[in-house]
């Protein structure tokens, strides 16, 4: 199956770190792991992506397991604005592949 | 830069009517995509384009046609709308296909009665 597996929902407290897990046990060697998020009534927004090693940017960090069968998106300090649906996606088919979205994880952030 | 824009934002159609959704991007991206999102679901790829004059089918292409006559525009057409096509439609663009960030538009909410 080309899709990934994520928990349906998670809760976090404001200003605490959040770890969003994702399983992609059938991933092939050339498939990247992408994370997007979607705020209510908006289009998806890119968060981060990576292949094998851990990746960091201004929004988040991506930790990829050594066997690449799972990964974790890390938000270092959650804010109310981070409440969204987070999609873990593999671009099935490598460089010529398309993004295959699942249902994502709905993250709630409590003040 | 405006990024990715979509026209219209909302539309209500009757079964059997036709319409065209317009997507425009000002980032000079080669790749463009049309997705649909049904309530509580993730996005599903309808059609995509790898460059001006080219189009290809995605995961759910039936009932839709597309055209990419200009690099900056990607049109999605419904020839004979059906209630099953009630959805939110998102357009996106990117510099490469599998390895780069996709930039999404704000969406078009379509209701077919």
PDB file of C-alpha atoms in Angstrom:
ATOM      1  CA  UNK A   1       0.000   0.000   0.000  1.00  0.00           C
ATOM      2  CA  UNK A   2       1.365   3.427  -0.948  1.00  0.00           C
ATOM      3  CA  UNK A   3      -0.148   5.235   2.002  1.00  0.00           C
ATOM      4  CA  UNK A   4       1.240   5.798   5.472  1.00  0.00           C
ATOM      5  CA  UNK A   5      -0.255   5.081   8.912  1.00  0.00           C
ATOM      6  CA  UNK A   6      -0.804   7.833  11.459  1.00  0.00           C
ATOM      7  CA  UNK A   7      -2.889   8.204  14.629  1.00  0.00           C
ATOM      8  CA  UNK A   8      -6.213   9.875  13.944  1.00  0.00           C
ATOM      9  CA  UNK A   9      -5.716  12.575  16.581  1.00  0.00           C
ATOM     10  CA  UNK A  10      -3.315  13.875  19.196  1.00  0.00           C
ATOM     11  CA  UNK A  11      -3.405  16.551  21.864  1.00  0.00           C
ATOM     12  CA  UNK A  12      -0.668  18.825  23.077  1.00  0.00           C
ATOM     13  CA  UNK A  13      -0.231  21.679  25.498  1.00  0.00           C
ATOM     14  CA  UNK A  14       0.930  25.040  24.288  1.00  0.00           C
ATOM     15  CA  UNK A  15       4.706  25.624  24.457  1.00  0.00           C
ATOM     16  CA  UNK A  16       5.432  21.906  24.889  1.00  0.00           C
ATOM     17  CA  UNK A  17       7.129  19.691  22.277  1.00  0.00           C
ATOM     18  CA  UNK A  18       4.971  17.483  20.065  1.00  0.00           C
ATOM     19  CA  UNK A  19       6.040  14.218  18.478  1.00  0.00           C
ATOM     20  CA  UNK A  20       3.825  13.085  15.603  1.00  0.00           C
ATOM     21  CA  UNK A  21       4.514   9.458  14.565  1.00  0.00           C
ATOM     22  CA  UNK A  22       4.156   7.884  11.133  1.00  0.00           C
ATOM     23  CA  UNK A  23       4.584   4.318   9.885  1.00  0.00           C
ATOM     24  CA  UNK A  24       5.592   3.604   6.292  1.00  0.00           C
ATOM     25  CA  UNK A  25       6.713  -0.011   6.435  1.00  0.00           C
ATOM     26  CA  UNK A  26       6.547  -0.583   2.652  1.00  0.00           C
ATOM     27  CA  UNK A  27       8.621   2.419   1.668  1.00  0.00           C
ATOM     28  CA  UNK A  28      11.138   1.921  -1.121  1.00  0.00           C
ATOM     29  CA  UNK A  29      14.684   3.239  -1.177  1.00  0.00           C
ATOM     30  CA  UNK A  30      13.952   6.256  -3.388  1.00  0.00           C
ATOM     31  CA  UNK A  31      10.747   7.466  -1.729  1.00  0.00           C
ATOM     32  CA  UNK A  32      11.021  10.635   0.305  1.00  0.00           C
ATOM     33  CA  UNK A  33       8.965  11.246   3.431  1.00  0.00           C
ATOM     34  CA  UNK A  34       7.054  14.518   3.239  1.00  0.00           C
ATOM     35  CA  UNK A  35       5.040  16.263   5.929  1.00  0.00           C
ATOM     36  CA  UNK A  36       2.348  18.787   5.165  1.00  0.00           C
ATOM     37  CA  UNK A  37      -0.196  20.394   7.453  1.00  0.00           C
ATOM     38  CA  UNK A  38      -3.611  21.817   6.763  1.00  0.00           C
ATOM     39  CA  UNK A  39      -5.166  24.518   8.870  1.00  0.00           C
ATOM     40  CA  UNK A  40      -8.969  24.734   8.898  1.00  0.00           C
ATOM     41  CA  UNK A  41     -10.426  25.931   5.590  1.00  0.00           C
ATOM     42  CA  UNK A  42      -7.007  26.321   3.968  1.00  0.00           C
ATOM     43  CA  UNK A  43      -4.900  24.442   1.462  1.00  0.00           C
ATOM     44  CA  UNK A  44      -2.113  22.175   2.701  1.00  0.00           C
ATOM     45  CA  UNK A  45       1.167  23.803   3.672  1.00  0.00           C
ATOM     46  CA  UNK A  46       4.590  22.202   3.323  1.00  0.00           C
ATOM     47  CA  UNK A  47       6.377  21.450   6.600  1.00  0.00           C
ATOM     48  CA  UNK A  48       9.458  19.339   5.883  1.00  0.00           C
ATOM     49  CA  UNK A  49      10.737  16.368   3.908  1.00  0.00           C
ATOM     50  CA  UNK A  50      13.653  13.946   4.017  1.00  0.00           C
ATOM     51  CA  UNK A  51      15.097  10.694   2.687  1.00  0.00           C
ATOM     52  CA  UNK A  52      17.356   8.968   5.184  1.00  0.00           C
ATOM     53  CA  UNK A  53      18.899  11.302   7.709  1.00  0.00           C
ATOM     54  CA  UNK A  54      17.230  13.627  10.164  1.00  0.00           C
ATOM     55  CA  UNK A  55      16.225  17.030   8.844  1.00  0.00           C
ATOM     56  CA  UNK A  56      15.644  20.369  10.534  1.00  0.00           C
ATOM     57  CA  UNK A  57      14.104  23.614   9.367  1.00  0.00           C
ATOM     58  CA  UNK A  58      12.549  26.657  10.963  1.00  0.00           C
ATOM     59  CA  UNK A  59       9.197  24.936  11.374  1.00  0.00           C
ATOM     60  CA  UNK A  60      10.061  21.466  12.616  1.00  0.00           C
ATOM     61  CA  UNK A  61      12.431  18.517  12.759  1.00  0.00           C
ATOM     62  CA  UNK A  62      12.015  15.186  11.019  1.00  0.00           C
ATOM     63  CA  UNK A  63      13.496  12.071  12.599  1.00  0.00           C
ATOM     64  CA  UNK A  64      13.638   9.066  10.254  1.00  0.00           C
ATOM     65  CA  UNK A  65      14.230   5.582  11.638  1.00  0.00           C
ATOM     66  CA  UNK A  66      17.346   3.784  10.490  1.00  0.00           C
ATOM     67  CA  UNK A  67      15.288   1.149   8.644  1.00  0.00           C
ATOM     68  CA  UNK A  68      13.105   3.955   7.177  1.00  0.00           C
ATOM     69  CA  UNK A  69       9.925   2.152   8.159  1.00  0.00           C
ATOM     70  CA  UNK A  70       8.825   4.956  10.445  1.00  0.00           C
ATOM     71  CA  UNK A  71       9.427   8.621  11.098  1.00  0.00           C
ATOM     72  CA  UNK A  72       8.494  11.313  13.617  1.00  0.00           C
ATOM     73  CA  UNK A  73       7.694  14.957  13.048  1.00  0.00           C
ATOM     74  CA  UNK A  74       8.822  17.069  15.971  1.00  0.00           C
ATOM     75  CA  UNK A  75       7.362  20.483  16.744  1.00  0.00           C
ATOM     76  CA  UNK A  76       9.698  21.891  19.359  1.00  0.00           C
ATOM     77  CA  UNK A  77       7.272  24.292  21.039  1.00  0.00           C
ATOM     78  CA  UNK A  78       3.649  23.963  20.048  1.00  0.00           C
ATOM     79  CA  UNK A  79       1.623  27.125  19.592  1.00  0.00           C
ATOM     80  CA  UNK A  80      -2.116  27.531  19.111  1.00  0.00           C
ATOM     81  CA  UNK A  81      -1.414  28.221  15.450  1.00  0.00           C
ATOM     82  CA  UNK A  82       0.028  24.702  15.097  1.00  0.00           C
ATOM     83  CA  UNK A  83      -3.429  23.163  15.555  1.00  0.00           C
ATOM     84  CA  UNK A  84      -4.009  21.485  12.192  1.00  0.00           C
ATOM     85  CA  UNK A  85      -4.200  18.161  10.381  1.00  0.00           C
ATOM     86  CA  UNK A  86      -0.696  16.838   9.767  1.00  0.00           C
ATOM     87  CA  UNK A  87      -0.122  14.554   6.803  1.00  0.00           C
ATOM     88  CA  UNK A  88       2.783  12.160   6.557  1.00  0.00           C
ATOM     89  CA  UNK A  89       3.252  11.350   2.882  1.00  0.00           C
ATOM     90  CA  UNK A  90       5.562   9.250   0.770  1.00  0.00           C
ATOM     91  CA  UNK A  91       6.101  10.251  -2.827  1.00  0.00           C
ATOM     92  CA  UNK A  92       5.369   6.801  -4.172  1.00  0.00           C
ATOM     93  CA  UNK A  93       7.633   6.278  -7.165  1.00  0.00           C
ATOM     94  CA  UNK A  94      10.736   8.283  -6.287  1.00  0.00           C
ATOM     95  CA  UNK A  95      11.574  11.388  -8.296  1.00  0.00           C
ATOM     96  CA  UNK A  96       8.742  10.726 -10.746  1.00  0.00           C
ATOM     97  CA  UNK A  97       6.253   9.875  -8.070  1.00  0.00           C
ATOM     98  CA  UNK A  98       3.255  11.789  -6.833  1.00  0.00           C
ATOM     99  CA  UNK A  99       2.312  12.556  -3.248  1.00  0.00           C
ATOM    100  CA  UNK A 100      -0.173  10.066  -1.786  1.00  0.00           C
ATOM    101  CA  UNK A 101      -2.125  11.670   1.050  1.00  0.00           C
ATOM    102  CA  UNK A 102      -3.713   9.655   3.861  1.00  0.00           C
ATOM    103  CA  UNK A 103      -6.176  10.982   6.439  1.00  0.00           C
ATOM    104  CA  UNK A 104      -3.495  12.537   8.628  1.00  0.00           C
ATOM    105  CA  UNK A 105      -3.349  13.298  12.357  1.00  0.00           C
ATOM    106  CA  UNK A 106      -5.522  16.048  13.761  1.00  0.00           C
ATOM    107  CA  UNK A 107      -3.425  17.918  16.317  1.00  0.00           C
ATOM    108  CA  UNK A 108      -5.186  19.918  19.016  1.00  0.00           C
ATOM    109  CA  UNK A 109      -3.192  22.412  21.090  1.00  0.00           C
ATOM    110  CA  UNK A 110      -4.493  23.421  24.499  1.00  0.00           C
ATOM    111  CA  UNK A 111      -3.596  26.807  26.035  1.00  0.00           C
TER     112      UNK A 111
ATOM    113  CA  UNK B   1       4.188  37.071  -5.634  1.00  0.00           C
ATOM    114  CA  UNK B   2       0.624  35.795  -5.423  1.00  0.00           C
ATOM    115  CA  UNK B   3       1.760  32.152  -5.385  1.00  0.00           C
ATOM    116  CA  UNK B   4      -1.041  29.806  -6.448  1.00  0.00           C
ATOM    117  CA  UNK B   5      -4.479  31.294  -7.015  1.00  0.00           C
ATOM    118  CA  UNK B   6      -7.749  29.536  -7.807  1.00  0.00           C
ATOM    119  CA  UNK B   7     -10.918  30.811  -9.433  1.00  0.00           C
ATOM    120  CA  UNK B   8     -13.715  30.674  -8.351  1.00  0.00           C
ATOM    121  CA  UNK B   9     -13.674  30.213  -4.565  1.00  0.00           C
ATOM    122  CA  UNK B  10     -17.201  28.794  -4.400  1.00  0.00           C
ATOM    123  CA  UNK B  11     -19.618  27.374  -6.952  1.00  0.00           C
ATOM    124  CA  UNK B  12     -22.955  25.600  -6.930  1.00  0.00           C
ATOM    125  CA  UNK B  13     -23.905  23.532  -9.959  1.00  0.00           C
ATOM    126  CA  UNK B  14     -26.898  21.468 -10.945  1.00  0.00           C
ATOM    127  CA  UNK B  15     -26.404  17.876 -12.047  1.00  0.00           C
ATOM    128  CA  UNK B  16     -25.379  17.787 -15.696  1.00  0.00           C
ATOM    129  CA  UNK B  17     -23.987  21.308 -15.855  1.00  0.00           C
ATOM    130  CA  UNK B  18     -20.411  21.970 -16.871  1.00  0.00           C
ATOM    131  CA  UNK B  19     -17.776  24.283 -15.502  1.00  0.00           C
ATOM    132  CA  UNK B  20     -14.062  25.041 -15.550  1.00  0.00           C
ATOM    133  CA  UNK B  21     -11.858  25.716 -12.543  1.00  0.00           C
ATOM    134  CA  UNK B  22      -8.825  27.902 -13.158  1.00  0.00           C
ATOM    135  CA  UNK B  23      -5.498  27.596 -11.388  1.00  0.00           C
ATOM    136  CA  UNK B  24      -2.711  30.118 -11.914  1.00  0.00           C
ATOM    137  CA  UNK B  25       0.828  30.219 -10.508  1.00  0.00           C
ATOM    138  CA  UNK B  26       3.447  32.937 -10.816  1.00  0.00           C
ATOM    139  CA  UNK B  27       6.480  30.936  -9.625  1.00  0.00           C
ATOM    140  CA  UNK B  28       7.454  29.552 -13.047  1.00  0.00           C
ATOM    141  CA  UNK B  29       6.879  25.988 -11.836  1.00  0.00           C
ATOM    142  CA  UNK B  30       6.950  23.147 -14.331  1.00  0.00           C
ATOM    143  CA  UNK B  31       4.640  20.819 -12.402  1.00  0.00           C
ATOM    144  CA  UNK B  32       1.016  21.458 -11.554  1.00  0.00           C
ATOM    145  CA  UNK B  33      -1.615  19.288  -9.900  1.00  0.00           C
ATOM    146  CA  UNK B  34      -5.340  19.100  -9.218  1.00  0.00           C
ATOM    147  CA  UNK B  35      -6.561  17.377  -6.049  1.00  0.00           C
ATOM    148  CA  UNK B  36      -9.958  16.860  -4.510  1.00  0.00           C
ATOM    149  CA  UNK B  37     -10.691  16.592  -0.808  1.00  0.00           C
ATOM    150  CA  UNK B  38     -13.867  15.065   0.531  1.00  0.00           C
ATOM    151  CA  UNK B  39     -15.017  15.674   4.138  1.00  0.00           C
ATOM    152  CA  UNK B  40     -12.740  14.050   6.711  1.00  0.00           C
ATOM    153  CA  UNK B  41     -10.430  12.688   4.046  1.00  0.00           C
ATOM    154  CA  UNK B  42      -6.994  13.412   2.719  1.00  0.00           C
ATOM    155  CA  UNK B  43      -6.372  14.822  -0.737  1.00  0.00           C
ATOM    156  CA  UNK B  44      -6.639  12.627  -3.822  1.00  0.00           C
ATOM    157  CA  UNK B  45      -4.835  13.445  -7.058  1.00  0.00           C
ATOM    158  CA  UNK B  46      -7.114  13.949 -10.064  1.00  0.00           C
ATOM    159  CA  UNK B  47      -4.731  14.974 -12.854  1.00  0.00           C
ATOM    160  CA  UNK B  48      -1.312  16.507 -13.071  1.00  0.00           C
ATOM    161  CA  UNK B  49       0.967  18.177 -15.614  1.00  0.00           C
ATOM    162  CA  UNK B  50       4.728  17.892 -15.997  1.00  0.00           C
ATOM    163  CA  UNK B  51       4.981  20.903 -18.286  1.00  0.00           C
ATOM    164  CA  UNK B  52       3.192  23.156 -20.736  1.00  0.00           C
ATOM    165  CA  UNK B  53       1.075  21.127 -23.144  1.00  0.00           C
ATOM    166  CA  UNK B  54       1.251  17.897 -21.127  1.00  0.00           C
ATOM    167  CA  UNK B  55      -1.246  16.267 -18.777  1.00  0.00           C
ATOM    168  CA  UNK B  56      -1.540  12.896 -17.065  1.00  0.00           C
ATOM    169  CA  UNK B  57      -4.091  10.992 -15.000  1.00  0.00           C
ATOM    170  CA  UNK B  58      -3.840  10.719 -11.261  1.00  0.00           C
ATOM    171  CA  UNK B  59      -5.663   8.542  -8.765  1.00  0.00           C
ATOM    172  CA  UNK B  60      -9.260   9.666  -9.509  1.00  0.00           C
ATOM    173  CA  UNK B  61      -9.434  11.108 -13.061  1.00  0.00           C
ATOM    174  CA  UNK B  62     -12.886   9.911 -14.161  1.00  0.00           C
ATOM    175  CA  UNK B  63     -15.364  12.692 -14.920  1.00  0.00           C
ATOM    176  CA  UNK B  64     -12.669  15.382 -15.227  1.00  0.00           C
ATOM    177  CA  UNK B  65     -10.587  16.816 -18.028  1.00  0.00           C
ATOM    178  CA  UNK B  66      -7.613  19.163 -17.821  1.00  0.00           C
ATOM    179  CA  UNK B  67      -5.569  21.420 -20.053  1.00  0.00           C
ATOM    180  CA  UNK B  68      -2.233  23.218 -19.680  1.00  0.00           C
ATOM    181  CA  UNK B  69      -2.002  25.550 -22.675  1.00  0.00           C
ATOM    182  CA  UNK B  70       0.188  28.026 -20.806  1.00  0.00           C
ATOM    183  CA  UNK B  71       2.872  27.181 -18.266  1.00  0.00           C
ATOM    184  CA  UNK B  72       1.311  29.324 -15.568  1.00  0.00           C
ATOM    185  CA  UNK B  73      -2.258  28.026 -15.922  1.00  0.00           C
ATOM    186  CA  UNK B  74      -3.848  24.642 -15.278  1.00  0.00           C
ATOM    187  CA  UNK B  75      -7.561  24.215 -15.997  1.00  0.00           C
ATOM    188  CA  UNK B  76      -9.838  21.544 -14.552  1.00  0.00           C
ATOM    189  CA  UNK B  77     -13.092  20.870 -16.391  1.00  0.00           C
ATOM    190  CA  UNK B  78     -16.243  19.045 -15.393  1.00  0.00           C
ATOM    191  CA  UNK B  79     -18.232  18.252 -18.546  1.00  0.00           C
ATOM    192  CA  UNK B  80     -21.339  16.890 -16.834  1.00  0.00           C
ATOM    193  CA  UNK B  81     -21.294  17.474 -13.089  1.00  0.00           C
ATOM    194  CA  UNK B  82     -22.555  14.780 -10.710  1.00  0.00           C
ATOM    195  CA  UNK B  83     -23.357  14.999  -6.968  1.00  0.00           C
ATOM    196  CA  UNK B  84     -20.368  12.686  -6.319  1.00  0.00           C
ATOM    197  CA  UNK B  85     -18.140  15.527  -7.511  1.00  0.00           C
ATOM    198  CA  UNK B  86     -19.171  17.720  -4.600  1.00  0.00           C
ATOM    199  CA  UNK B  87     -15.847  18.406  -2.942  1.00  0.00           C
ATOM    200  CA  UNK B  88     -13.148  20.969  -2.254  1.00  0.00           C
ATOM    201  CA  UNK B  89     -10.680  21.215  -5.113  1.00  0.00           C
ATOM    202  CA  UNK B  90      -7.080  22.228  -4.574  1.00  0.00           C
ATOM    203  CA  UNK B  91      -4.501  23.152  -7.126  1.00  0.00           C
ATOM    204  CA  UNK B  92      -0.769  22.922  -6.450  1.00  0.00           C
ATOM    205  CA  UNK B  93       2.514  23.531  -8.238  1.00  0.00           C
ATOM    206  CA  UNK B  94       6.143  22.531  -7.724  1.00  0.00           C
ATOM    207  CA  UNK B  95       9.584  22.812  -9.306  1.00  0.00           C
ATOM    208  CA  UNK B  96      10.145  19.047  -9.431  1.00  0.00           C
ATOM    209  CA  UNK B  97       7.746  16.164  -9.085  1.00  0.00           C
ATOM    210  CA  UNK B  98       8.608  13.851  -6.231  1.00  0.00           C
ATOM    211  CA  UNK B  99      11.309  15.664  -4.318  1.00  0.00           C
ATOM    212  CA  UNK B 100      10.271  19.271  -3.853  1.00  0.00           C
ATOM    213  CA  UNK B 101       7.730  21.316  -1.956  1.00  0.00           C
ATOM    214  CA  UNK B 102       4.286  21.653  -3.451  1.00  0.00           C
ATOM    215  CA  UNK B 103       2.616  25.034  -3.114  1.00  0.00           C
ATOM    216  CA  UNK B 104      -1.149  24.848  -2.739  1.00  0.00           C
ATOM    217  CA  UNK B 105      -3.897  27.273  -3.622  1.00  0.00           C
ATOM    218  CA  UNK B 106      -6.732  28.228  -1.247  1.00  0.00           C
ATOM    219  CA  UNK B 107      -9.216  25.795  -2.767  1.00  0.00           C
ATOM    220  CA  UNK B 108     -12.552  25.896  -4.592  1.00  0.00           C
ATOM    221  CA  UNK B 109     -15.617  24.589  -2.777  1.00  0.00           C
ATOM    222  CA  UNK B 110     -17.933  22.973  -5.320  1.00  0.00           C
ATOM    223  CA  UNK B 111     -21.432  21.739  -4.579  1.00  0.00           C
ATOM    224  CA  UNK B 112     -23.367  19.739  -7.164  1.00  0.00           C
ATOM    225  CA  UNK B 113     -27.100  19.497  -6.506  1.00  0.00           C
TER     226      UNK B 113
END
